[in-house]
């Protein structure tokens, strides 16, 4: 594999962007630029993930847009992003770098990938460090009084709120002077990635104060706009810390972010819950499966107007209002008696803001 010289000279440090596609308030980027000169940013379009997607998947376009924005930010500081397509393990086997820093991911595939990358690089003498950035609290930071993981949201959220301090919301502003000075590098095109070029996809990256102010009431009305920050959160175009600071006077919307952290904790402690029942007592439920009914549900042709409206919205826009997601999911499992894994897989295919932990968690909660 031919890699750019910046990744093979043995002299440079690398920050690996993944689910944190922003140059501001980025913990891992801040840490490496505090202590390492000659640092360059890297993004990998992971073939292990891309190979599972259809060529028209617009989430790749969203990532591509964010990478373009990130590249523009970095070029403004006299450096460049290196963008590759491949399998991370193969890429890092061929690297010769001084250090690799990245922010942690808590999903099963990511954890295994990061363990192997760390093993490969440390065997070559490379410094590898990872950081918490995607959430406010992770792993064992919020536990029950018996030091066990929470399995119910409400007590988790109470502990979360009692634990958080201003220090947990520190802003991490990188020192860009330590970026490696290089000429801008060209980015891979959508065609080079093997995906259909599509129109730019618009999504929110900033919280609308009016939406935040009226969220508690308006969230129950599917025709009204919600924060629409799911995409930006999913790919790290916004900082969770910054959002939490803005939501001191919007406890209901803040609670949605705590739900997200709860599901991240569940997937960390119980990775098998990604494809198995979290509560084993439901393993004995006997599910039906009717292909024709499932197709009706997917295509918004059940005859139940709000279910059909939500599914058509999903298929057309990659988005579905949270309340309608709950209704459509409940309809599939409780009326059509289909196992939640079928619905979860379809949402995973269609939602632009798809996040494994939240999608699995919400489907199991509904089921």
Coordinates of C-alpha atoms in Angstrom, one line a residue, residues 116-343:
X116 CA -5.9 -4.0 17.0
X117 CA -4.6 -0.6 15.7
X118 CA -3.1 0.1 19.1
X119 CA -1.5 -3.3 19.3
X120 CA 0.0 -3.0 15.8
X121 CA 1.4 0.5 16.4
X122 CA 2.7 0.0 20.0
X123 CA 4.6 -3.1 18.7
X124 CA 6.4 -0.7 16.4
X125 CA 7.2 1.7 19.3
X126 CA 4.5 4.3 18.3
X127 CA 2.8 6.2 21.1
X128 CA -1.0 5.6 21.0
X129 CA -3.4 7.6 23.2
X130 CA -7.2 7.9 23.2
X131 CA -9.6 10.3 24.8
X132 CA -13.1 10.9 25.8
X133 CA -14.9 13.4 23.5
X134 CA -18.1 11.8 22.1
X135 CA -19.9 11.9 25.5
X136 CA -19.7 13.7 28.9
X137 CA -19.5 10.5 30.9
X138 CA -18.3 7.1 29.7
X139 CA -17.6 3.5 30.7
X140 CA -17.7 3.3 34.5
X141 CA -18.1 6.9 35.3
X142 CA -21.8 6.6 36.1
X143 CA -22.6 3.5 38.1
X144 CA -25.2 2.4 40.7
X145 CA -24.4 2.4 44.4
X146 CA -23.3 -1.2 43.9
X147 CA -20.8 -0.2 41.3
X148 CA -22.8 -1.9 38.5
X149 CA -24.0 -0.4 35.2
X150 CA -27.4 1.1 35.1
X151 CA -30.1 -0.8 33.1
X152 CA -32.8 1.8 33.6
X153 CA -32.7 5.4 32.3
X154 CA -34.3 7.4 35.1
X155 CA -31.8 6.6 38.0
X156 CA -29.0 6.9 35.5
X157 CA -30.1 10.4 34.5
X158 CA -30.4 11.5 38.1
X159 CA -26.9 10.3 38.9
X160 CA -25.7 11.9 35.7
X161 CA -27.2 15.3 36.7
X162 CA -25.8 15.0 40.2
X163 CA -22.3 14.2 39.0
X164 CA -21.8 16.8 36.3
X165 CA -19.7 19.9 37.1
X166 CA -18.5 22.8 35.0
X167 CA -15.2 21.0 34.7
X168 CA -16.9 18.3 32.6
X169 CA -17.9 21.0 30.1
X170 CA -14.4 22.5 29.5
X171 CA -13.8 23.7 26.0
X172 CA -10.8 22.3 24.3
X173 CA -9.4 24.8 21.8
X174 CA -6.5 23.3 19.8
X175 CA -3.1 25.1 19.3
X176 CA -2.9 25.0 15.5
X177 CA 0.7 26.2 15.5
X178 CA 1.8 22.6 16.0
X179 CA 0.2 21.4 12.8
X180 CA 2.6 20.1 10.2
X181 CA 3.1 22.7 7.5
X182 CA 2.3 21.1 4.2
X183 CA 0.6 22.1 1.0
X184 CA -3.2 21.2 0.7
X185 CA -3.8 17.7 -0.5
X186 CA -6.6 16.7 -2.8
X187 CA -9.6 14.9 -1.3
X188 CA -11.1 11.7 -2.7
X189 CA -14.2 12.4 -4.7
X190 CA -17.5 10.6 -4.2
X191 CA -16.8 8.7 -7.5
X192 CA -13.4 7.6 -6.3
X193 CA -15.1 6.3 -3.1
X194 CA -17.5 4.3 -5.3
X195 CA -20.6 6.2 -4.4
X196 CA -23.1 8.2 -6.4
X197 CA -22.5 11.9 -6.3
X198 CA -25.6 13.6 -5.0
X199 CA -26.8 17.1 -4.1
X200 CA -25.5 18.7 -0.9
X201 CA -27.5 17.6 2.1
X202 CA -28.6 20.3 4.5
X203 CA -28.6 19.7 8.2
X204 CA -28.3 21.7 11.4
X205 CA -25.0 22.2 13.2
X206 CA -26.2 24.9 15.6
X207 CA -29.0 24.8 18.2
X208 CA -31.9 27.2 17.3
X209 CA -32.6 29.0 20.6
X210 CA -36.3 29.2 19.8
X211 CA -36.6 25.5 19.2
X212 CA -34.7 24.9 22.5
X213 CA -37.0 27.3 24.3
X214 CA -40.2 25.6 23.2
X215 CA -38.9 22.0 22.8
X216 CA -40.8 20.5 25.8
X217 CA -44.2 21.3 24.3
X218 CA -43.4 21.3 20.5
X219 CA -41.6 17.9 20.5
X220 CA -45.1 16.2 20.8
X221 CA -46.2 17.7 17.4
X222 CA -44.7 15.9 14.5
X223 CA -45.4 18.7 12.0
X224 CA -43.2 21.1 14.0
X225 CA -39.5 21.3 13.5
X226 CA -37.2 19.8 16.2
X227 CA -33.5 20.5 16.8
X228 CA -32.4 18.4 13.8
X229 CA -29.0 18.0 15.4
X230 CA -28.9 14.2 15.2
X231 CA -26.7 14.2 12.1
X232 CA -24.2 16.7 13.5
X233 CA -24.0 14.7 16.8
X234 CA -23.7 11.4 15.0
X235 CA -20.6 12.6 13.0
X236 CA -19.2 15.0 15.6
X237 CA -19.8 18.2 13.7
X238 CA -20.8 19.7 17.0
X239 CA -19.4 19.3 20.5
X240 CA -21.6 17.5 23.1
X241 CA -20.0 19.6 25.8
X242 CA -21.0 22.9 24.0
X243 CA -24.5 21.7 23.5
X244 CA -25.0 20.7 27.2
X245 CA -23.8 24.2 28.2
X246 CA -26.5 25.7 26.0
X247 CA -29.3 23.6 27.5
X248 CA -29.2 24.6 31.2
X249 CA -32.7 26.1 30.7
X250 CA -34.0 23.4 28.5
X251 CA -34.0 20.3 30.8
X252 CA -36.2 18.2 28.4
X253 CA -33.9 18.6 25.4
X254 CA -30.9 18.1 27.7
X255 CA -32.6 14.9 28.8
X256 CA -32.5 13.7 25.2
X257 CA -28.7 14.0 25.2
X258 CA -28.6 12.1 28.5
X259 CA -30.6 9.3 26.9
X260 CA -27.9 9.2 24.2
X261 CA -25.2 8.8 26.8
X262 CA -27.3 6.1 28.6
X263 CA -27.4 4.1 25.4
X264 CA -23.7 4.6 24.8
X265 CA -23.1 3.2 28.3
X266 CA -25.3 0.2 27.7
X267 CA -23.6 -0.7 24.4
X268 CA -20.2 -0.4 26.2
X269 CA -21.2 -2.7 29.1
X270 CA -23.4 -5.0 27.0
X271 CA -22.0 -5.1 23.5
X272 CA -24.2 -8.1 22.6
X273 CA -27.3 -6.0 23.0
X274 CA -26.5 -4.7 19.5
X275 CA -28.2 -7.8 18.2
X276 CA -29.6 -9.6 21.2
X277 CA -32.3 -8.8 23.7
X278 CA -30.8 -6.6 26.5
X279 CA -33.4 -8.1 28.9
X280 CA -33.1 -11.8 28.5
X281 CA -36.6 -12.5 29.9
X282 CA -37.9 -11.4 26.4
X283 CA -36.0 -14.2 24.6
X284 CA -39.1 -16.4 24.9
X285 CA -41.4 -14.0 23.0
X286 CA -42.7 -15.7 19.8
X287 CA -42.5 -13.3 16.9
X288 CA -44.3 -13.6 13.6
X289 CA -42.7 -12.5 10.3
X290 CA -44.8 -11.8 7.2
X291 CA -42.7 -10.5 4.3
X292 CA -45.7 -8.8 2.7
X293 CA -46.7 -7.0 5.9
X294 CA -43.1 -5.9 6.4
X295 CA -42.9 -4.5 2.9
X296 CA -46.1 -2.5 3.6
X297 CA -44.6 -1.1 6.8
X298 CA -41.3 -0.2 5.1
X299 CA -43.1 1.5 2.2
X300 CA -45.6 3.4 4.2
X301 CA -48.6 1.4 3.0
X302 CA -50.1 -0.1 6.2
X303 CA -53.2 2.0 6.0
X304 CA -52.4 3.7 9.4
X305 CA -51.9 7.3 8.4
X306 CA -49.3 8.4 11.0
X307 CA -47.2 5.3 10.6
X308 CA -47.3 5.6 6.8
X309 CA -46.5 9.3 6.9
X310 CA -43.4 8.6 9.1
X311 CA -42.1 5.8 7.0
X312 CA -42.6 7.8 3.8
X313 CA -40.8 10.7 5.4
X314 CA -37.9 8.4 6.4
X315 CA -37.6 6.9 2.9
X316 CA -37.7 10.3 1.2
X317 CA -35.6 12.4 3.6
X318 CA -33.5 10.1 5.8
X319 CA -35.3 11.7 8.8
X320 CA -38.2 10.8 11.0
X321 CA -39.6 12.8 13.9
X322 CA -38.8 11.2 17.3
X323 CA -42.4 10.7 18.3
X324 CA -43.2 9.1 15.0
X325 CA -40.2 6.9 15.2
X326 CA -41.7 5.5 18.5
X327 CA -45.1 5.1 16.9
X328 CA -43.8 3.3 13.8
X329 CA -41.6 1.1 15.8
X330 CA -44.3 0.2 18.2
X331 CA -46.6 -0.6 15.3
X332 CA -44.1 -3.1 13.8
X333 CA -43.4 -5.0 17.0
X334 CA -46.8 -4.8 18.8
X335 CA -49.3 -4.8 16.0
X336 CA -47.5 -6.7 13.3
X337 CA -45.6 -8.8 15.9
X338 CA -42.2 -8.6 14.0
X339 CA -39.0 -8.9 15.9
X340 CA -37.4 -5.5 16.7
X341 CA -34.2 -6.5 14.9
X342 CA -35.9 -6.2 11.5
X343 CA -37.1 -2.7 12.2

